[in-house]
mmCIF file of C-alpha atoms in Angstrom:
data_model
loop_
_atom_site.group_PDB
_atom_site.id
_atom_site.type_symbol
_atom_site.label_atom_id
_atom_site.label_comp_id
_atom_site.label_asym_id
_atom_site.label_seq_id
_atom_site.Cartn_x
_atom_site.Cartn_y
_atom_site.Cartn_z
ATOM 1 C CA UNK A 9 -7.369 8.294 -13.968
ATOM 2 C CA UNK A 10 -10.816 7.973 -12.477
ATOM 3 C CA UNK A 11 -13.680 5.347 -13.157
ATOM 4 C CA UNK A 12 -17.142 6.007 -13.542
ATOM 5 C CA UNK A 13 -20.247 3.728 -13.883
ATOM 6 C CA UNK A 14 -21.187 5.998 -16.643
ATOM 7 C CA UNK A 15 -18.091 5.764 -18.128
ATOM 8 C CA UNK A 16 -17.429 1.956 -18.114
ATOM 9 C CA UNK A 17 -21.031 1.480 -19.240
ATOM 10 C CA UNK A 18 -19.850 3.397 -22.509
ATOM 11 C CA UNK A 19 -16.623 1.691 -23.212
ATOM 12 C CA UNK A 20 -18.901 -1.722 -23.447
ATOM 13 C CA UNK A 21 -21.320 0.501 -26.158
ATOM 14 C CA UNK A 22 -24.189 0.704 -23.730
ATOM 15 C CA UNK A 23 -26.256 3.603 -23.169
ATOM 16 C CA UNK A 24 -27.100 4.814 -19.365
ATOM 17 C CA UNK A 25 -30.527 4.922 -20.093
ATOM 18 C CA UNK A 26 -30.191 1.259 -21.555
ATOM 19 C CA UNK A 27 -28.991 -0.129 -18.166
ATOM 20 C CA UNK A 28 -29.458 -0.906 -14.951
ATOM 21 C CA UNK A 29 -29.033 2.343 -13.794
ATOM 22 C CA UNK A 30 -31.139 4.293 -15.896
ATOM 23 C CA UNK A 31 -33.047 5.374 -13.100
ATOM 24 C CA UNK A 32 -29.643 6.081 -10.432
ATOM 25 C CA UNK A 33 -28.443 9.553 -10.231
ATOM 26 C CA UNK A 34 -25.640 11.793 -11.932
ATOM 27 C CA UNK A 35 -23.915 12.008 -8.416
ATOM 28 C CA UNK A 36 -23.751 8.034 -8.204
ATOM 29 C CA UNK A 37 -23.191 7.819 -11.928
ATOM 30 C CA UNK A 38 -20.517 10.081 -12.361
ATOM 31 C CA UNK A 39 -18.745 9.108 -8.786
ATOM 32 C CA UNK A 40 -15.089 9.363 -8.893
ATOM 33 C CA UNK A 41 -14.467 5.428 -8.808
ATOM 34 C CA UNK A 42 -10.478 4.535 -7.393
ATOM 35 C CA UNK A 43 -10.303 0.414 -8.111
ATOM 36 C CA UNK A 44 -8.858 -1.181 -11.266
ATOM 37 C CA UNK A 45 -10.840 -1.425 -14.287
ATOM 38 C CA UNK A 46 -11.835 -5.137 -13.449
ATOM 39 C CA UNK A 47 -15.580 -4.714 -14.053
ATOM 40 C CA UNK A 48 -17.600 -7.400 -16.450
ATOM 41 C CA UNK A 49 -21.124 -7.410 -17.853
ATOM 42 C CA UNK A 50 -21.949 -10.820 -16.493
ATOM 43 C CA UNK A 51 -25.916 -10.524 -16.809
ATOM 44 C CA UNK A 52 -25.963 -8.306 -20.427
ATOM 45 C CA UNK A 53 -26.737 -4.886 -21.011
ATOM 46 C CA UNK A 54 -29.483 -4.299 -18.880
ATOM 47 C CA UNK A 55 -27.807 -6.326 -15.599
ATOM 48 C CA UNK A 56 -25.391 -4.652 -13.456
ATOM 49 C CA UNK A 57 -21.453 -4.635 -13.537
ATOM 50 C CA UNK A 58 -19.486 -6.731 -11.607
ATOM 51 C CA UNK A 59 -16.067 -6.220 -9.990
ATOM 52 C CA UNK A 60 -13.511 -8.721 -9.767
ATOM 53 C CA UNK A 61 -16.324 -11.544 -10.514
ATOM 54 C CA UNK A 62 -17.314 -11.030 -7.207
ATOM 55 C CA UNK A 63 -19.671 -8.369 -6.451
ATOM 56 C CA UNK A 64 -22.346 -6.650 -7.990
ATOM 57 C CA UNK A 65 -22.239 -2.420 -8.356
ATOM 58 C CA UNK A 66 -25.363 -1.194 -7.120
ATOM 59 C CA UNK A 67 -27.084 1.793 -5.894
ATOM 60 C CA UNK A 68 -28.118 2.280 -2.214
ATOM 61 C CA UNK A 69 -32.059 1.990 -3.427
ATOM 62 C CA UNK A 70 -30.930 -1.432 -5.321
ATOM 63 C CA UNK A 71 -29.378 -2.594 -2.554
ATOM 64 C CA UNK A 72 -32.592 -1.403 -0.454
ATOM 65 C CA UNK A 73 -35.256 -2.965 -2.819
ATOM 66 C CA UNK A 74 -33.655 -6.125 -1.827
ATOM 67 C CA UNK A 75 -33.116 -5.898 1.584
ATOM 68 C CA UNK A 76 -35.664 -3.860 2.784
ATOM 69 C CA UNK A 77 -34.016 -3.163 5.869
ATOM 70 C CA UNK A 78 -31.727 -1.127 4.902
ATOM 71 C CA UNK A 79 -34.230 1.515 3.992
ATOM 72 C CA UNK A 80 -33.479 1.792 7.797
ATOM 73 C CA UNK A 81 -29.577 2.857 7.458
ATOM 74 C CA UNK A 82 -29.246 5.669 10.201
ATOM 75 C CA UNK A 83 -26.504 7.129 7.928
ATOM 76 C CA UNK A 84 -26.463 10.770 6.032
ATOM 77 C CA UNK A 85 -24.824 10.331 2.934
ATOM 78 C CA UNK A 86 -26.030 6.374 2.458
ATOM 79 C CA UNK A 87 -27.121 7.538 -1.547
ATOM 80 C CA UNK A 88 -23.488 9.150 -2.608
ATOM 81 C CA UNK A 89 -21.798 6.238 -3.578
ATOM 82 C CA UNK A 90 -22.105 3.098 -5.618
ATOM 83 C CA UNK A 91 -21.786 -0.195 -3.379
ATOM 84 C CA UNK A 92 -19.986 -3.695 -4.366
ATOM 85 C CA UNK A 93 -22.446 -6.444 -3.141
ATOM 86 C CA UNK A 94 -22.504 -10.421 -3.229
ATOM 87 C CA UNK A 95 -25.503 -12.626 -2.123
ATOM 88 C CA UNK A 96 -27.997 -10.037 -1.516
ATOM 89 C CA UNK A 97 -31.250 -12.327 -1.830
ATOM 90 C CA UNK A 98 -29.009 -14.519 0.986
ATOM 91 C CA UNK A 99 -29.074 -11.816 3.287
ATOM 92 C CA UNK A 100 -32.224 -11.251 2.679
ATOM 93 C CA UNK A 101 -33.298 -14.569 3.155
ATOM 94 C CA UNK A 102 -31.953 -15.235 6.225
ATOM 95 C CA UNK A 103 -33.050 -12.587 7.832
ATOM 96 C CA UNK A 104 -36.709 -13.735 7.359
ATOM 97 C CA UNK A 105 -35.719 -17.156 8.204
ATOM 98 C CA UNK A 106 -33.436 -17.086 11.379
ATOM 99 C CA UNK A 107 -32.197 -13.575 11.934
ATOM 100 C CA UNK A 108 -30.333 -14.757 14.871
ATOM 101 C CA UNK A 109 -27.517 -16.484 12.339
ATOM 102 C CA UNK A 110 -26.666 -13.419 10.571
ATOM 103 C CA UNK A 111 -23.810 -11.197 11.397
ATOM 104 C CA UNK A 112 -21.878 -8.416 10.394
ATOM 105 C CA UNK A 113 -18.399 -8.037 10.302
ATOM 106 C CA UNK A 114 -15.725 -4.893 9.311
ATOM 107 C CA UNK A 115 -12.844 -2.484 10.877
ATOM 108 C CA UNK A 116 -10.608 -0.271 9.631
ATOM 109 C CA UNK A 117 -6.683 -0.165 8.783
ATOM 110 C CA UNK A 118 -5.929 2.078 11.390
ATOM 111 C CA UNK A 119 -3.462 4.204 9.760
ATOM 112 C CA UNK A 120 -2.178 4.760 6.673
ATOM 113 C CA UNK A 121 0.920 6.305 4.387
ATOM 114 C CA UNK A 122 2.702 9.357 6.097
ATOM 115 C CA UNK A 123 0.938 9.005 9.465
ATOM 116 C CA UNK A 124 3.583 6.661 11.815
ATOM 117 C CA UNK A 125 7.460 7.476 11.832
ATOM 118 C CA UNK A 126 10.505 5.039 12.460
ATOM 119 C CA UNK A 127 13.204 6.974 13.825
ATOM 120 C CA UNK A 128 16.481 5.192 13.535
ATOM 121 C CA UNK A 129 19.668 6.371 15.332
ATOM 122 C CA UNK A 130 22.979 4.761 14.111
ATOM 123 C CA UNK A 131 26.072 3.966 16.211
ATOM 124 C CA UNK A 132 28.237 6.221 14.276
ATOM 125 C CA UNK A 133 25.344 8.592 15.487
ATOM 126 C CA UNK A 134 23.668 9.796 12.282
ATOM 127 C CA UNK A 135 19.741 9.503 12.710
ATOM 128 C CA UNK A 136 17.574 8.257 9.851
ATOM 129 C CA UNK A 137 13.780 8.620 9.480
ATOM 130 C CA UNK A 138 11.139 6.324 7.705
ATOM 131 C CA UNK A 139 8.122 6.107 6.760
ATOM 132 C CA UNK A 140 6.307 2.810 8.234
ATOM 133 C CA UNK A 141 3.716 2.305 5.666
ATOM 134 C CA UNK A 142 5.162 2.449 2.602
ATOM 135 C CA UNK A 143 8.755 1.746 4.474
ATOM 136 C CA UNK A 144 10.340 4.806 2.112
ATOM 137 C CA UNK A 145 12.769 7.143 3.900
ATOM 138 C CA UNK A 146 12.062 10.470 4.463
ATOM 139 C CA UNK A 147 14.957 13.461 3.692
ATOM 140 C CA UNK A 148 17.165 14.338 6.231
ATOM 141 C CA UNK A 149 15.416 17.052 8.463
ATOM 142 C CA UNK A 150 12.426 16.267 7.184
ATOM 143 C CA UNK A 151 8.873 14.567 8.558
ATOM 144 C CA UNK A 152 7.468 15.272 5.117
ATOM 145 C CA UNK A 153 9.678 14.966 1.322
ATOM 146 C CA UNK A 154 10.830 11.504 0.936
ATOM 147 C CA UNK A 155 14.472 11.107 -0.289
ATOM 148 C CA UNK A 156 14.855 12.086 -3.695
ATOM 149 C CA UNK A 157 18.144 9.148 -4.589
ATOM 150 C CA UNK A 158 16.312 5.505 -4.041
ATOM 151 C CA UNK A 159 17.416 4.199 -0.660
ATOM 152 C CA UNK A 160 16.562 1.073 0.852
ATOM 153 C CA UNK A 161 13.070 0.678 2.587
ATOM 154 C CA UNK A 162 12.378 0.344 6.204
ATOM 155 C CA UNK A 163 12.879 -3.331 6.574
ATOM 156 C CA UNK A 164 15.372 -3.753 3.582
ATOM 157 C CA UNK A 165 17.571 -1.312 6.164
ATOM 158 C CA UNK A 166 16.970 -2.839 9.000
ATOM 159 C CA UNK A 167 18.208 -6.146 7.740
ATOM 160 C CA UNK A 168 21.498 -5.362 6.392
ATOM 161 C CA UNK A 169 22.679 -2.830 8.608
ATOM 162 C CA UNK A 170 20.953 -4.249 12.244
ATOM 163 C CA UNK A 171 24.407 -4.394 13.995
ATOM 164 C CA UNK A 172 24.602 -0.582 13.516
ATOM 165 C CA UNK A 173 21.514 0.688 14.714
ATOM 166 C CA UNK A 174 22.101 1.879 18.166
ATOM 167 C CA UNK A 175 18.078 2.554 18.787
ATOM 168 C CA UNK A 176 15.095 2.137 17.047
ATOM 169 C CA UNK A 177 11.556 4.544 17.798
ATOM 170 C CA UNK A 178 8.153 4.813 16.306
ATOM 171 C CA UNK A 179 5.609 7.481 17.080
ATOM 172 C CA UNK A 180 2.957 8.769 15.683
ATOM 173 C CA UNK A 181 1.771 12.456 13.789
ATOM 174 C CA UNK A 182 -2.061 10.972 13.621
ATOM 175 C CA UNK A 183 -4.081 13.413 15.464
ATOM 176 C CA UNK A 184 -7.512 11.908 14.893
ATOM 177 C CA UNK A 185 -9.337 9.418 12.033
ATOM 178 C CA UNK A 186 -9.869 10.134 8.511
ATOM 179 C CA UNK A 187 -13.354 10.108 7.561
ATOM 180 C CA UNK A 188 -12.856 7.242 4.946
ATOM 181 C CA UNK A 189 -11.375 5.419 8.594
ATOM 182 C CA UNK A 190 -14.612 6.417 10.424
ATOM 183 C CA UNK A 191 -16.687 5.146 7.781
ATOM 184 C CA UNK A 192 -14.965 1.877 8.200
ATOM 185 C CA UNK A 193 -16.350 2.045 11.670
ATOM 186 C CA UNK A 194 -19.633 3.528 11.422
ATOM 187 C CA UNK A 195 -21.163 1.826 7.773
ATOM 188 C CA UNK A 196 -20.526 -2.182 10.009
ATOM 189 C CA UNK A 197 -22.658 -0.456 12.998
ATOM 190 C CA UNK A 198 -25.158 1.078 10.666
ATOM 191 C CA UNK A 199 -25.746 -1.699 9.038
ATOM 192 C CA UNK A 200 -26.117 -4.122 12.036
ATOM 193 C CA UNK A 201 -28.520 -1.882 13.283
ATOM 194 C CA UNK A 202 -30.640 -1.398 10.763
ATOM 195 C CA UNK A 203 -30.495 -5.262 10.205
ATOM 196 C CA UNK A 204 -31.213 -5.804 13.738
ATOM 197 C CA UNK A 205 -27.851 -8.237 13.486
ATOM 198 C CA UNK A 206 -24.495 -8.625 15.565
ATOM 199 C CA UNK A 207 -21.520 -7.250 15.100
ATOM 200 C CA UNK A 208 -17.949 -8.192 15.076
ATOM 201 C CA UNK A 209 -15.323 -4.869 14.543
ATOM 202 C CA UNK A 210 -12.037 -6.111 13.936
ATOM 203 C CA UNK A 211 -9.096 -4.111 15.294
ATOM 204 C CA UNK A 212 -5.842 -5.496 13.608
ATOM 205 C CA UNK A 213 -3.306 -4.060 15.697
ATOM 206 C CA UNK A 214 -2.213 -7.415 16.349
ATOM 207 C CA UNK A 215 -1.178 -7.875 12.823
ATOM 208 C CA UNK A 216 1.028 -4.827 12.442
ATOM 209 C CA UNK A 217 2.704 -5.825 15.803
ATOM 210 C CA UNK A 218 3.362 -9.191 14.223
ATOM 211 C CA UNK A 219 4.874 -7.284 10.839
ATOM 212 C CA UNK A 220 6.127 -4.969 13.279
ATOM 213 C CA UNK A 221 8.083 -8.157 15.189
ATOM 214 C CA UNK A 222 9.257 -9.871 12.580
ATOM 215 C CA UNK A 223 10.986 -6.393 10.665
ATOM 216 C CA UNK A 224 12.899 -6.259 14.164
ATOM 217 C CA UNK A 225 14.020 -9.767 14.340
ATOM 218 C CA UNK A 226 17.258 -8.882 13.227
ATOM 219 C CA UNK A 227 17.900 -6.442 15.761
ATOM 220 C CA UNK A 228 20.411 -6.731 18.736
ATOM 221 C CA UNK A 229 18.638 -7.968 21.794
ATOM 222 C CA UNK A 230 17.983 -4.610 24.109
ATOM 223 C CA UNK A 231 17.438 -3.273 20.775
ATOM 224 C CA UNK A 232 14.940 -4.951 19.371
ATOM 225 C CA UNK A 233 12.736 -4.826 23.003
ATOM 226 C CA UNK A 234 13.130 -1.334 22.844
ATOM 227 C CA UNK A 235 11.743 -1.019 19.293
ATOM 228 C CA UNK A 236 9.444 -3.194 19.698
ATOM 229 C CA UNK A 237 7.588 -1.334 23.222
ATOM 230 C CA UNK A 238 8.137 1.733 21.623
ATOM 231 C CA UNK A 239 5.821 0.332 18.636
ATOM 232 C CA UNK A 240 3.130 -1.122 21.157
ATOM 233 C CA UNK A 241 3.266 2.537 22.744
ATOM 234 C CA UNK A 242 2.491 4.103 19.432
ATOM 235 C CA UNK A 243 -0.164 1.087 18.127
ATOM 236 C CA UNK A 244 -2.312 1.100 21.536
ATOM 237 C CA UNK A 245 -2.467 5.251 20.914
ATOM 238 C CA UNK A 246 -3.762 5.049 17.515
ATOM 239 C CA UNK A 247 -6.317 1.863 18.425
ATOM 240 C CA UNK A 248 -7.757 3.536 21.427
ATOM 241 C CA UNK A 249 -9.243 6.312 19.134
ATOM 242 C CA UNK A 250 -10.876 3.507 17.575
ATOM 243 C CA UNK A 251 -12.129 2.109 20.675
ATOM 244 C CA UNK A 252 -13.752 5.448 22.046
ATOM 245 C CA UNK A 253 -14.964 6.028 18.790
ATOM 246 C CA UNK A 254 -17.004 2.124 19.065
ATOM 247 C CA UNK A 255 -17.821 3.299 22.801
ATOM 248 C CA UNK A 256 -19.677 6.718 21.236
ATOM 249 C CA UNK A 257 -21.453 5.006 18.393
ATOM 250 C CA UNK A 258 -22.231 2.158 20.091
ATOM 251 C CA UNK A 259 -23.933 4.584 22.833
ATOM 252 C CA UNK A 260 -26.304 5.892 20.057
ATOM 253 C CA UNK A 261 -26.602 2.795 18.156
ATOM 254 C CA UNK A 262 -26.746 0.828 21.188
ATOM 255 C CA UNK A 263 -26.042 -3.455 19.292
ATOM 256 C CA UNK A 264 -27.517 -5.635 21.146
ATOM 257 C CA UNK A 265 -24.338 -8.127 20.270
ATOM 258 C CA UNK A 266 -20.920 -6.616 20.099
ATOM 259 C CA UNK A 267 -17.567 -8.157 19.546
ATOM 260 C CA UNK A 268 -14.745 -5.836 19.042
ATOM 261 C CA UNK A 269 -11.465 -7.834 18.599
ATOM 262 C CA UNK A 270 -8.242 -6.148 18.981
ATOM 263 C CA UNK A 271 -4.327 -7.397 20.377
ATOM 264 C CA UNK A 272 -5.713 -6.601 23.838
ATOM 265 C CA UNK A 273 -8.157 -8.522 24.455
ATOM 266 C CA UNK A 274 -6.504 -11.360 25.169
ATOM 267 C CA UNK A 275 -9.038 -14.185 25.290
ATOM 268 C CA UNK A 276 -10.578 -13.056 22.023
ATOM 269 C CA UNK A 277 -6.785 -13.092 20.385
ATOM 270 C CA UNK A 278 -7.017 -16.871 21.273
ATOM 271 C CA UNK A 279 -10.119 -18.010 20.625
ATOM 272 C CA UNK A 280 -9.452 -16.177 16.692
ATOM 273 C CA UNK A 281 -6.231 -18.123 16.733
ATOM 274 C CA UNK A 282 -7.544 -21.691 17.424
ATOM 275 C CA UNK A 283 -10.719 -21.180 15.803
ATOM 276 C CA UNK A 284 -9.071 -20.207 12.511
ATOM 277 C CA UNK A 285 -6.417 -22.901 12.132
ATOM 278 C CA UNK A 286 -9.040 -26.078 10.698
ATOM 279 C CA UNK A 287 -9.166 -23.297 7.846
ATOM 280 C CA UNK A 288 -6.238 -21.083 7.405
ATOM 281 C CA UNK A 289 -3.506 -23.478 8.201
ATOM 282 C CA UNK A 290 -3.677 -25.427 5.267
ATOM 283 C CA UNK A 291 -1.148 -25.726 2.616
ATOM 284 C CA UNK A 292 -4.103 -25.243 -0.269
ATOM 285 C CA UNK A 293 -4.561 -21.866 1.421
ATOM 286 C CA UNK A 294 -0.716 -21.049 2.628
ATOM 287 C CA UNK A 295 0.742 -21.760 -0.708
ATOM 288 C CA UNK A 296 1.517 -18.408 -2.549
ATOM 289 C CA UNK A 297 -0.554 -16.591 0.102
ATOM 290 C CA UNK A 298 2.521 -14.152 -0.500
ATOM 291 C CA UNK A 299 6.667 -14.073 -0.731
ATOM 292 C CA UNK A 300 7.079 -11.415 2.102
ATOM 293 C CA UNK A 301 7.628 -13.281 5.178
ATOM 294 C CA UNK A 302 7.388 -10.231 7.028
ATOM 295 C CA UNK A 303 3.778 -9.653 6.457
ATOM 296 C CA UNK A 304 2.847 -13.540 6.211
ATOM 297 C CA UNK A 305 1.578 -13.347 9.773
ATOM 298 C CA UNK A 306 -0.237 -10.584 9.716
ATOM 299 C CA UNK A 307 -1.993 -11.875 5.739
ATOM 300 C CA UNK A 308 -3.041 -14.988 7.360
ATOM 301 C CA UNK A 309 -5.267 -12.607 10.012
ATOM 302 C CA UNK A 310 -6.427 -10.146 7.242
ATOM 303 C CA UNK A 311 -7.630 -13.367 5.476
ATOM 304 C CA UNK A 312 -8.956 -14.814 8.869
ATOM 305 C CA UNK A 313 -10.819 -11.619 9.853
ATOM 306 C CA UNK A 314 -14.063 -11.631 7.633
ATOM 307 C CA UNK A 315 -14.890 -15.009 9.316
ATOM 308 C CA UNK A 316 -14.547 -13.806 12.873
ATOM 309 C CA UNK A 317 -18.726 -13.708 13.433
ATOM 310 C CA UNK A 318 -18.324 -18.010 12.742
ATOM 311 C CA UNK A 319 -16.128 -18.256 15.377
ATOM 312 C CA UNK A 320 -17.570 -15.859 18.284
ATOM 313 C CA UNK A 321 -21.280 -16.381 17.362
ATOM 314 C CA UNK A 322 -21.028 -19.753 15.027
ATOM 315 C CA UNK A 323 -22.886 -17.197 12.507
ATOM 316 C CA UNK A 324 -23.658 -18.793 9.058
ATOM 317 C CA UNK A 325 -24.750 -16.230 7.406
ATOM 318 C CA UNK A 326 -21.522 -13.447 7.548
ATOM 319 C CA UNK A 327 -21.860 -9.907 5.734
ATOM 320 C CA UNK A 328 -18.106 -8.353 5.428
ATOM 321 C CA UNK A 329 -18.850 -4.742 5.543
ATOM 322 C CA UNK A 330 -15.904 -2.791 4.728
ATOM 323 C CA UNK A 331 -14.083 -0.717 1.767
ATOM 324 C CA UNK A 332 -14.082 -2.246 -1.468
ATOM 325 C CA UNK A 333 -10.026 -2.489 -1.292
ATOM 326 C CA UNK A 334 -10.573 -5.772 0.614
ATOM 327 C CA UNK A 335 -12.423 -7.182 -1.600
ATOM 328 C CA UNK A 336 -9.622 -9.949 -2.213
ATOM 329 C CA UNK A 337 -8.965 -10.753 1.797
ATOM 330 C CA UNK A 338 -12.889 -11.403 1.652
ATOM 331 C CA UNK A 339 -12.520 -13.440 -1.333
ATOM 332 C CA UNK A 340 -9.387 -15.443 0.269
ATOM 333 C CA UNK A 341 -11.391 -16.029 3.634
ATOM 334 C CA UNK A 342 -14.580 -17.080 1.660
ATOM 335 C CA UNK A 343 -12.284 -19.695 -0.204
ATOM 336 C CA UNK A 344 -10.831 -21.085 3.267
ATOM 337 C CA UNK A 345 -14.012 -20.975 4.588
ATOM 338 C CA UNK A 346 -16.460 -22.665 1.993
ATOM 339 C CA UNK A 347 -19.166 -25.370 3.596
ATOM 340 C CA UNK A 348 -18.910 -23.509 6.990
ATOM 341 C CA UNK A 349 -20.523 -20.317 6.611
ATOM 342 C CA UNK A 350 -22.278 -18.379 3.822
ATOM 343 C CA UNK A 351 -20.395 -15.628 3.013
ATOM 344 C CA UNK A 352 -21.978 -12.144 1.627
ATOM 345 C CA UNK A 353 -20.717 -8.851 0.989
ATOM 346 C CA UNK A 354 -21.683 -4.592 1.514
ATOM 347 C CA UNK A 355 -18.354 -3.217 0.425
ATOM 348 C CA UNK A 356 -18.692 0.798 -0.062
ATOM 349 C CA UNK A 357 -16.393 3.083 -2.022
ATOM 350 C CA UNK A 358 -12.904 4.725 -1.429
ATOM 351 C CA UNK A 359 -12.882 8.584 -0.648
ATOM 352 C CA UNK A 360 -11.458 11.308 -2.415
ATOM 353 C CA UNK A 361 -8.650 13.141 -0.049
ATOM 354 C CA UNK A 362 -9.068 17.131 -0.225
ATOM 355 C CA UNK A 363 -6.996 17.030 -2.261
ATOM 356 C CA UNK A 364 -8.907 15.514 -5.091
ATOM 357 C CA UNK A 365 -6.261 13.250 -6.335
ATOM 358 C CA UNK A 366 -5.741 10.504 -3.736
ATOM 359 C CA UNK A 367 -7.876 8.386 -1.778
ATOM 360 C CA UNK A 368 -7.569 8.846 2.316
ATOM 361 C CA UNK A 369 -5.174 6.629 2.434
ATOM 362 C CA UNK A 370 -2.602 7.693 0.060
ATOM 363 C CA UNK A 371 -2.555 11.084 0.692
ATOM 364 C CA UNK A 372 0.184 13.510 2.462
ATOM 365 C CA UNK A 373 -0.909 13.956 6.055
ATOM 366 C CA UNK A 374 -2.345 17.712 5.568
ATOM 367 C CA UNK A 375 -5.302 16.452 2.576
ATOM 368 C CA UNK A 376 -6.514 13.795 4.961
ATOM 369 C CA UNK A 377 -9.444 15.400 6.729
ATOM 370 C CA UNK A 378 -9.328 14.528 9.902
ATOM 371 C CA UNK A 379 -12.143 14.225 11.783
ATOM 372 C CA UNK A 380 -14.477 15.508 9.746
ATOM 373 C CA UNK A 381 -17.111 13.068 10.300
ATOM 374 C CA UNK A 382 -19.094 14.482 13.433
ATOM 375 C CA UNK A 383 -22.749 15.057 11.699
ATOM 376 C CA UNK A 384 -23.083 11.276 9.699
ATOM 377 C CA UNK A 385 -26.241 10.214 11.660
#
């Protein structure tokens, strides 16, 4: 079941015309909204909803009458969706008073359920294929109906049975990005340009190669190399779309400062590594980060990511631009970061797959809409 602004402004008995968004659209009000119902009224009837006690919902001309800047936002469909904003007179405040210490920061996941395939083939010889998102096995024959009995996932497999597997293979049926990935991309550059800001686009392929290493740890040696180069094959095919896609937009948009941090570009990798620890690697931010060990490495970057424009450009003033779904790695970062920077937020809206039922992410491989993105600016 769907949200709606319209709709969770009449389970709290208060009339559209009542609210804040009296004067907003039936597009925006009516917008197919994916998150949980954690919304709140924190500023009465006439103020506007807030998600997660965090960020504010507004409308692209709220947003604007703020931060007049953004009336600037080279991007087509900047009025079809609601945004989820925190410290909006901040932004705009610093960029009247030293423009220089505001950046932006965002990136994509860069791919999602159904798109990368584990291959395993067994000594006895049978061959098994997973899923590597959601770690669910697929039927046998098939790159598309997941096994109807419950099996074990990916790295539940892996770990009891690693003295069987005989070889271990990843690769890929992505053929391009999603739109909801492109606007992951694109809404971090639009915004930095119509701020006149920098920008930071994170890349984490370094954190599914450390999931990635730690699932294979219980390989056999030749193995678990194997696996593990097959994986980097597969990663560094899917990030360099990304990468020509920042080389075309950033040959339009043309920032002035760009940082684009992915697993190789090496120095960057350590400079985000040292630079994060004074905030990261503390036991008041470790403890019950999360009880998968697997992923533990790659949490600690997701929660490290948002502050990346503190420690390339020493920004203080740091605008996460990115999908709403991260709201609580930008909430987490904020936390480990508090006193060094100032920490404020554009998050936009999950998509709608074709197929009307799941968001980009979620949905089988043939509702995903590749790229159909070519005409945003």
């Amino acid at each position: 079941m769907f949200l709606t602004i319209r709709g969770l402004l009449e389970e709290r008995g208060i009339r559209t015309e009542n609210s804040a968004y009296r004067d907003c659209s039936d597009d925006l009000l009516d917008f197919k909204i994916t998150t949980g119902d954690f919304y709140e009224m924190p500023y009465g009837d006439e103020g506007y909803l807030r998600f997660k006690n965090t960020a504010d919902v507004m409308s692209f001309e709220q947003l604007a009458s703020v931060i007049d800047k953004m009336n600037g936002l080279r991007f087509n469909h900047r009025r079809d969706f609601p945004y989820y904003c925190e410290n909006v007179e901040t932004i705009k405040n610093a960029l009247a008073d030293d423009p220089d210490d505001v950046c932006v920061e965002g990136g994509p996941c860069l791919f999602s359920d159904y798109e990368v395939m584990a291959r395993i083939k067994l000594i006895s010889g049978d061959e098994l294929l997973y899923d590597f998102t959601t770690g669910k096995r697929y039927k046998d024959g098939s790159e598309t109906e997941l096994a109807e009995d419950p099996q074990p996932e990916l790295s539940d497999f892996i770990d009891a049975r690693a003295g069987e597997i005989a070889d271990l293979s990843f690769y890929t049926v992505k053929p391009d990005i999603t739109y909801q990935e492109y606007m992951h991309v694109l809404l971090p550059f639009v915004v930095a340009d119509a701020l006149g800001s920098a920008l930071v686009v994170s890349l984490p392929d370094m954190s599914y190669r450390k999931e990635l290493h730690s699932m294979t740890e219980p390989l056999v040696g030749e193995v678990r190399e194997r696996a593990r180069a097959s994986f980097d094959s597969m990663l560094f095919t899917v990030t360099d779309m990304y990468l020509r896609l920042i080389d075309r937009l950033n040959g339009i948009l043309n920032i002035e400062k760009l940082t684009v941090m992915h697993s190789r570009n090496l120095s960057l990798m350590e400079q985000f590594e040292n630079a994060r620890k004074p905030y990261i690697e503390r036991n008041k931010i470790l403890r019950g980060l999360t009880d998968n060990m697997i992923r533990f490495e790659a949490i600690k970057d997701y929660i490290s990511m948002p502050a990346l424009p503190l420690y390339v450009y020493g920004a203080r003033t740091i605008i996460e631009v990115n999908s709403v779904v991260e709201i609580d790695s930008y909430r987490k970062c904020r936390k480990a970061h508090k006193g060094a920077a100032t920490f404020c937020c554009i998050l936009f809206s999950e998509m709608l797959s074709a197929d009307g039922e799941n968001v980009n992410y979620t949905a089988p491989v043939k509702y995903k809409e590749y790229g159909h993105f070519r005409q945003e600016l």
